[in-house]
PDB file of N, CA and C in Angstrom:
ATOM      1  N   UNK A   1     -14.133 -15.244 -10.814  1.00 55.00           N
ATOM      2  CA  UNK A   1     -14.399 -15.921  -9.565  1.00 55.00           C
ATOM      3  C   UNK A   1     -15.895 -15.952  -9.334  1.00 55.00           C
ATOM      4  N   UNK A   2     -16.418 -17.085  -8.959  1.00 55.00           N
ATOM      5  CA  UNK A   2     -17.828 -17.209  -8.612  1.00 55.00           C
ATOM      6  C   UNK A   2     -17.938 -17.242  -7.099  1.00 55.00           C
ATOM      7  N   UNK A   3     -18.755 -16.381  -6.551  1.00 59.00           N
ATOM      8  CA  UNK A   3     -18.898 -16.282  -5.106  1.00 59.00           C
ATOM      9  C   UNK A   3     -19.930 -17.285  -4.602  1.00 59.00           C
ATOM     10  N   UNK A   4     -19.684 -17.865  -3.422  1.00 59.00           N
ATOM     11  CA  UNK A   4     -20.672 -18.758  -2.834  1.00 59.00           C
ATOM     12  C   UNK A   4     -21.988 -18.043  -2.558  1.00 59.00           C
ATOM     13  N   UNK A   5     -23.078 -18.753  -2.664  1.00 64.00           N
ATOM     14  CA  UNK A   5     -24.402 -18.157  -2.463  1.00 64.00           C
ATOM     15  C   UNK A   5     -24.631 -17.728  -1.017  1.00 64.00           C
ATOM     16  N   UNK A   6     -23.862 -18.255  -0.075  1.00 79.00           N
ATOM     17  CA  UNK A   6     -24.087 -17.967   1.340  1.00 79.00           C
ATOM     18  C   UNK A   6     -23.494 -16.635   1.803  1.00 79.00           C
ATOM     19  N   UNK A   7     -22.816 -15.927   0.929  1.00 90.00           N
ATOM     20  CA  UNK A   7     -22.222 -14.646   1.317  1.00 90.00           C
ATOM     21  C   UNK A   7     -23.286 -13.595   1.595  1.00 90.00           C
ATOM     22  N   UNK A   8     -22.975 -12.708   2.520  1.00 91.00           N
ATOM     23  CA  UNK A   8     -23.849 -11.579   2.826  1.00 91.00           C
ATOM     24  C   UNK A   8     -23.230 -10.350   2.173  1.00 91.00           C
ATOM     25  N   UNK A   9     -23.902  -9.816   1.162  1.00 91.00           N
ATOM     26  CA  UNK A   9     -23.408  -8.671   0.410  1.00 91.00           C
ATOM     27  C   UNK A   9     -23.958  -7.392   1.006  1.00 91.00           C
ATOM     28  N   UNK A  10     -23.118  -6.372   1.120  1.00 91.00           N
ATOM     29  CA  UNK A  10     -23.536  -5.065   1.619  1.00 91.00           C
ATOM     30  C   UNK A  10     -23.338  -4.041   0.520  1.00 91.00           C
ATOM     31  N   UNK A  11     -24.368  -3.250   0.291  1.00 86.00           N
ATOM     32  CA  UNK A  11     -24.296  -2.212  -0.737  1.00 86.00           C
ATOM     33  C   UNK A  11     -23.567  -0.984  -0.212  1.00 86.00           C
ATOM     34  N   UNK A  12     -22.930  -0.293  -1.106  1.00 76.00           N
ATOM     35  CA  UNK A  12     -22.274   0.961  -0.781  1.00 76.00           C
ATOM     36  C   UNK A  12     -23.314   1.973  -0.316  1.00 76.00           C
ATOM     37  N   UNK A  13     -22.914   2.840   0.600  1.00 75.00           N
ATOM     38  CA  UNK A  13     -23.831   3.894   1.054  1.00 75.00           C
ATOM     39  C   UNK A  13     -24.053   4.938  -0.035  1.00 75.00           C
ATOM     40  N   UNK A  14     -23.233   4.915  -1.086  1.00 73.00           N
ATOM     41  CA  UNK A  14     -23.380   5.840  -2.208  1.00 73.00           C
ATOM     42  C   UNK A  14     -24.224   5.251  -3.328  1.00 73.00           C
ATOM     43  N   UNK A  15     -24.844   4.111  -3.098  1.00 72.00           N
ATOM     44  CA  UNK A  15     -25.629   3.426  -4.132  1.00 72.00           C
ATOM     45  C   UNK A  15     -26.842   4.235  -4.555  1.00 72.00           C
ATOM     46  N   UNK A  16     -27.183   4.066  -5.793  1.00 66.00           N
ATOM     47  CA  UNK A  16     -28.388   4.687  -6.333  1.00 66.00           C
ATOM     48  C   UNK A  16     -29.584   3.768  -6.084  1.00 66.00           C
ATOM     49  N   UNK A  17     -30.765   4.313  -5.998  1.00 69.00           N
ATOM     50  CA  UNK A  17     -31.975   3.526  -5.802  1.00 69.00           C
ATOM     51  C   UNK A  17     -32.267   2.594  -6.975  1.00 69.00           C
ATOM     52  N   UNK A  18     -31.748   2.921  -8.159  1.00 67.00           N
ATOM     53  CA  UNK A  18     -31.995   2.115  -9.349  1.00 67.00           C
ATOM     54  C   UNK A  18     -31.175   0.826  -9.342  1.00 67.00           C
ATOM     55  N   UNK A  19     -30.343   0.615  -8.341  1.00 67.00           N
ATOM     56  CA  UNK A  19     -29.583  -0.613  -8.241  1.00 67.00           C
ATOM     57  C   UNK A  19     -28.176  -0.535  -8.802  1.00 67.00           C
ATOM     58  N   UNK A  20     -27.743   0.636  -9.226  1.00 73.00           N
ATOM     59  CA  UNK A  20     -26.391   0.803  -9.746  1.00 73.00           C
ATOM     60  C   UNK A  20     -25.451   0.993  -8.567  1.00 73.00           C
ATOM     61  N   UNK A  21     -24.826  -0.100  -8.124  1.00 87.00           N
ATOM     62  CA  UNK A  21     -24.018   0.025  -6.929  1.00 87.00           C
ATOM     63  C   UNK A  21     -22.911  -1.015  -6.876  1.00 87.00           C
ATOM     64  N   UNK A  22     -21.983  -0.754  -5.979  1.00 88.00           N
ATOM     65  CA  UNK A  22     -20.923  -1.692  -5.660  1.00 88.00           C
ATOM     66  C   UNK A  22     -21.337  -2.391  -4.374  1.00 88.00           C
ATOM     67  N   UNK A  23     -21.105  -3.692  -4.330  1.00 92.00           N
ATOM     68  CA  UNK A  23     -21.427  -4.469  -3.144  1.00 92.00           C
ATOM     69  C   UNK A  23     -20.159  -5.152  -2.640  1.00 92.00           C
ATOM     70  N   UNK A  24     -20.049  -5.296  -1.313  1.00 93.00           N
ATOM     71  CA  UNK A  24     -18.899  -5.918  -0.686  1.00 93.00           C
ATOM     72  C   UNK A  24     -19.344  -7.064   0.204  1.00 93.00           C
ATOM     73  N   UNK A  25     -18.470  -8.064   0.336  1.00 95.00           N
ATOM     74  CA  UNK A  25     -18.721  -9.184   1.247  1.00 95.00           C
ATOM     75  C   UNK A  25     -17.378  -9.695   1.744  1.00 95.00           C
ATOM     76  N   UNK A  26     -17.387 -10.344   2.901  1.00 94.00           N
ATOM     77  CA  UNK A  26     -16.211 -11.033   3.414  1.00 94.00           C
ATOM     78  C   UNK A  26     -16.360 -12.504   3.077  1.00 94.00           C
ATOM     79  N   UNK A  27     -15.254 -13.142   2.704  1.00 91.00           N
ATOM     80  CA  UNK A  27     -15.345 -14.548   2.314  1.00 91.00           C
ATOM     81  C   UNK A  27     -15.121 -15.511   3.476  1.00 91.00           C
ATOM     82  N   UNK A  28     -14.837 -14.980   4.668  1.00 88.00           N
ATOM     83  CA  UNK A  28     -14.608 -15.834   5.819  1.00 88.00           C
ATOM     84  C   UNK A  28     -13.152 -16.266   5.956  1.00 88.00           C
ATOM     85  N   UNK A  29     -12.353 -16.011   4.949  1.00 91.00           N
ATOM     86  CA  UNK A  29     -10.943 -16.371   4.983  1.00 91.00           C
ATOM     87  C   UNK A  29     -10.029 -15.166   4.989  1.00 91.00           C
ATOM     88  N   UNK A  30     -10.571 -13.986   5.196  1.00 92.00           N
ATOM     89  CA  UNK A  30      -9.763 -12.781   5.256  1.00 92.00           C
ATOM     90  C   UNK A  30      -9.800 -11.928   4.004  1.00 92.00           C
ATOM     91  N   UNK A  31     -10.425 -12.400   2.944  1.00 96.00           N
ATOM     92  CA  UNK A  31     -10.511 -11.624   1.704  1.00 96.00           C
ATOM     93  C   UNK A  31     -11.787 -10.794   1.680  1.00 96.00           C
ATOM     94  N   UNK A  32     -11.722  -9.692   0.961  1.00 96.00           N
ATOM     95  CA  UNK A  32     -12.888  -8.848   0.717  1.00 96.00           C
ATOM     96  C   UNK A  32     -13.278  -9.062  -0.740  1.00 96.00           C
ATOM     97  N   UNK A  33     -14.546  -9.324  -0.971  1.00 96.00           N
ATOM     98  CA  UNK A  33     -15.054  -9.538  -2.323  1.00 96.00           C
ATOM     99  C   UNK A  33     -15.859  -8.324  -2.748  1.00 96.00           C
ATOM    100  N   UNK A  34     -15.722  -7.943  -4.015  1.00 94.00           N
ATOM    101  CA  UNK A  34     -16.450  -6.798  -4.565  1.00 94.00           C
ATOM    102  C   UNK A  34     -17.153  -7.228  -5.835  1.00 94.00           C
ATOM    103  N   UNK A  35     -18.326  -6.669  -6.056  1.00 92.00           N
ATOM    104  CA  UNK A  35     -19.060  -6.927  -7.293  1.00 92.00           C
ATOM    105  C   UNK A  35     -19.910  -5.718  -7.640  1.00 92.00           C
ATOM    106  N   UNK A  36     -20.248  -5.626  -8.909  1.00 89.00           N
ATOM    107  CA  UNK A  36     -21.144  -4.584  -9.422  1.00 89.00           C
ATOM    108  C   UNK A  36     -22.535  -5.191  -9.469  1.00 89.00           C
ATOM    109  N   UNK A  37     -23.525  -4.482  -8.960  1.00 83.00           N
ATOM    110  CA  UNK A  37     -24.877  -5.040  -8.912  1.00 83.00           C
ATOM    111  C   UNK A  37     -25.450  -5.319 -10.293  1.00 83.00           C
ATOM    112  N   UNK A  38     -24.974  -4.589 -11.321  1.00 85.00           N
ATOM    113  CA  UNK A  38     -25.461  -4.828 -12.684  1.00 85.00           C
ATOM    114  C   UNK A  38     -25.019  -6.186 -13.226  1.00 85.00           C
ATOM    115  N   UNK A  39     -23.886  -6.711 -12.736  1.00 88.00           N
ATOM    116  CA  UNK A  39     -23.384  -8.014 -13.180  1.00 88.00           C
ATOM    117  C   UNK A  39     -22.797  -8.748 -11.974  1.00 88.00           C
ATOM    118  N   UNK A  40     -23.640  -9.309 -11.112  1.00 87.00           N
ATOM    119  CA  UNK A  40     -23.163  -9.929  -9.877  1.00 87.00           C
ATOM    120  C   UNK A  40     -22.366 -11.218 -10.077  1.00 87.00           C
ATOM    121  N   UNK A  41     -22.246 -11.693 -11.316  1.00 89.00           N
ATOM    122  CA  UNK A  41     -21.455 -12.896 -11.555  1.00 89.00           C
ATOM    123  C   UNK A  41     -19.963 -12.598 -11.619  1.00 89.00           C
ATOM    124  N   UNK A  42     -19.591 -11.329 -11.808  1.00 92.00           N
ATOM    125  CA  UNK A  42     -18.185 -10.936 -11.837  1.00 92.00           C
ATOM    126  C   UNK A  42     -17.807 -10.457 -10.439  1.00 92.00           C
ATOM    127  N   UNK A  43     -16.898 -11.180  -9.801  1.00 94.00           N
ATOM    128  CA  UNK A  43     -16.509 -10.876  -8.430  1.00 94.00           C
ATOM    129  C   UNK A  43     -14.994 -10.690  -8.364  1.00 94.00           C
ATOM    130  N   UNK A  44     -14.568  -9.593  -7.756  1.00 95.00           N
ATOM    131  CA  UNK A  44     -13.152  -9.326  -7.529  1.00 95.00           C
ATOM    132  C   UNK A  44     -12.814  -9.638  -6.085  1.00 95.00           C
ATOM    133  N   UNK A  45     -11.614 -10.110  -5.859  1.00 96.00           N
ATOM    134  CA  UNK A  45     -11.161 -10.436  -4.509  1.00 96.00           C
ATOM    135  C   UNK A  45      -9.923  -9.620  -4.186  1.00 96.00           C
ATOM    136  N   UNK A  46      -9.858  -9.099  -2.951  1.00 97.00           N
ATOM    137  CA  UNK A  46      -8.705  -8.328  -2.508  1.00 97.00           C
ATOM    138  C   UNK A  46      -8.559  -8.497  -1.001  1.00 97.00           C
ATOM    139  N   UNK A  47      -7.535  -7.882  -0.460  1.00 97.00           N
ATOM    140  CA  UNK A  47      -7.343  -7.900   0.986  1.00 97.00           C
ATOM    141  C   UNK A  47      -7.908  -6.609   1.578  1.00 97.00           C
ATOM    142  N   UNK A  48      -8.237  -6.619   2.859  1.00 96.00           N
ATOM    143  CA  UNK A  48      -8.707  -5.375   3.479  1.00 96.00           C
ATOM    144  C   UNK A  48      -7.680  -4.248   3.383  1.00 96.00           C
ATOM    145  N   UNK A  49      -6.396  -4.570   3.514  1.00 96.00           N
ATOM    146  CA  UNK A  49      -5.341  -3.562   3.433  1.00 96.00           C
ATOM    147  C   UNK A  49      -5.266  -2.935   2.044  1.00 96.00           C
ATOM    148  N   UNK A  50      -5.300  -3.769   1.029  1.00 97.00           N
ATOM    149  CA  UNK A  50      -5.242  -3.258  -0.349  1.00 97.00           C
ATOM    150  C   UNK A  50      -6.472  -2.427  -0.682  1.00 97.00           C
ATOM    151  N   UNK A  51      -7.641  -2.851  -0.219  1.00 94.00           N
ATOM    152  CA  UNK A  51      -8.867  -2.087  -0.474  1.00 94.00           C
ATOM    153  C   UNK A  51      -8.802  -0.731   0.219  1.00 94.00           C
ATOM    154  N   UNK A  52      -8.327  -0.703   1.455  1.00 95.00           N
ATOM    155  CA  UNK A  52      -8.208   0.567   2.187  1.00 95.00           C
ATOM    156  C   UNK A  52      -7.238   1.504   1.477  1.00 95.00           C
ATOM    157  N   UNK A  53      -6.125   0.970   0.983  1.00 95.00           N
ATOM    158  CA  UNK A  53      -5.147   1.774   0.248  1.00 95.00           C
ATOM    159  C   UNK A  53      -5.769   2.344  -1.024  1.00 95.00           C
ATOM    160  N   UNK A  54      -6.531   1.520  -1.736  1.00 92.00           N
ATOM    161  CA  UNK A  54      -7.210   1.945  -2.958  1.00 92.00           C
ATOM    162  C   UNK A  54      -8.213   3.058  -2.671  1.00 92.00           C
ATOM    163  N   UNK A  55      -9.002   2.898  -1.625  1.00 90.00           N
ATOM    164  CA  UNK A  55     -10.014   3.911  -1.281  1.00 90.00           C
ATOM    165  C   UNK A  55      -9.357   5.237  -0.856  1.00 90.00           C
ATOM    166  N   UNK A  56      -8.252   5.152  -0.118  1.00 94.00           N
ATOM    167  CA  UNK A  56      -7.538   6.385   0.252  1.00 94.00           C
ATOM    168  C   UNK A  56      -7.010   7.092  -0.996  1.00 94.00           C
ATOM    169  N   UNK A  57      -6.495   6.338  -1.947  1.00 94.00           N
ATOM    170  CA  UNK A  57      -5.990   6.948  -3.190  1.00 94.00           C
ATOM    171  C   UNK A  57      -7.105   7.621  -3.961  1.00 94.00           C
ATOM    172  N   UNK A  58      -8.269   7.000  -4.008  1.00 90.00           N
ATOM    173  CA  UNK A  58      -9.417   7.606  -4.699  1.00 90.00           C
ATOM    174  C   UNK A  58      -9.806   8.923  -4.028  1.00 90.00           C
ATOM    175  N   UNK A  59      -9.870   8.915  -2.711  1.00 92.00           N
ATOM    176  CA  UNK A  59     -10.246  10.123  -1.975  1.00 92.00           C
ATOM    177  C   UNK A  59      -9.265  11.266  -2.186  1.00 92.00           C
ATOM    178  N   UNK A  60      -7.982  10.913  -2.361  1.00 91.00           N
ATOM    179  CA  UNK A  60      -6.953  11.919  -2.614  1.00 91.00           C
ATOM    180  C   UNK A  60      -6.940  12.373  -4.071  1.00 91.00           C
ATOM    181  N   UNK A  61      -7.629  11.630  -4.917  1.00 88.00           N
ATOM    182  CA  UNK A  61      -7.636  11.961  -6.326  1.00 88.00           C
ATOM    183  C   UNK A  61      -6.481  11.314  -7.086  1.00 88.00           C
ATOM    184  N   UNK A  62      -5.918  10.261  -6.500  1.00 62.00           N
ATOM    185  CA  UNK A  62      -4.744   9.609  -7.110  1.00 62.00           C
ATOM    186  C   UNK A  62      -5.049   8.513  -7.998  1.00 62.00           C
TER     187      UNK A  62
END
């Protein structure tokens, strides 16, 4: 998926100063977009609910 240039990307608060980070944006249609700063041309799309579920599983170690 190629993201529109008009998106506002926000870096993770856990990002390194060297630019190794995950960035998130909203697409305006309810989806959350994710990309790795090392390769911003690769963009994943998910829902806020699915992303929250994924993050909770990571925190639990699942």
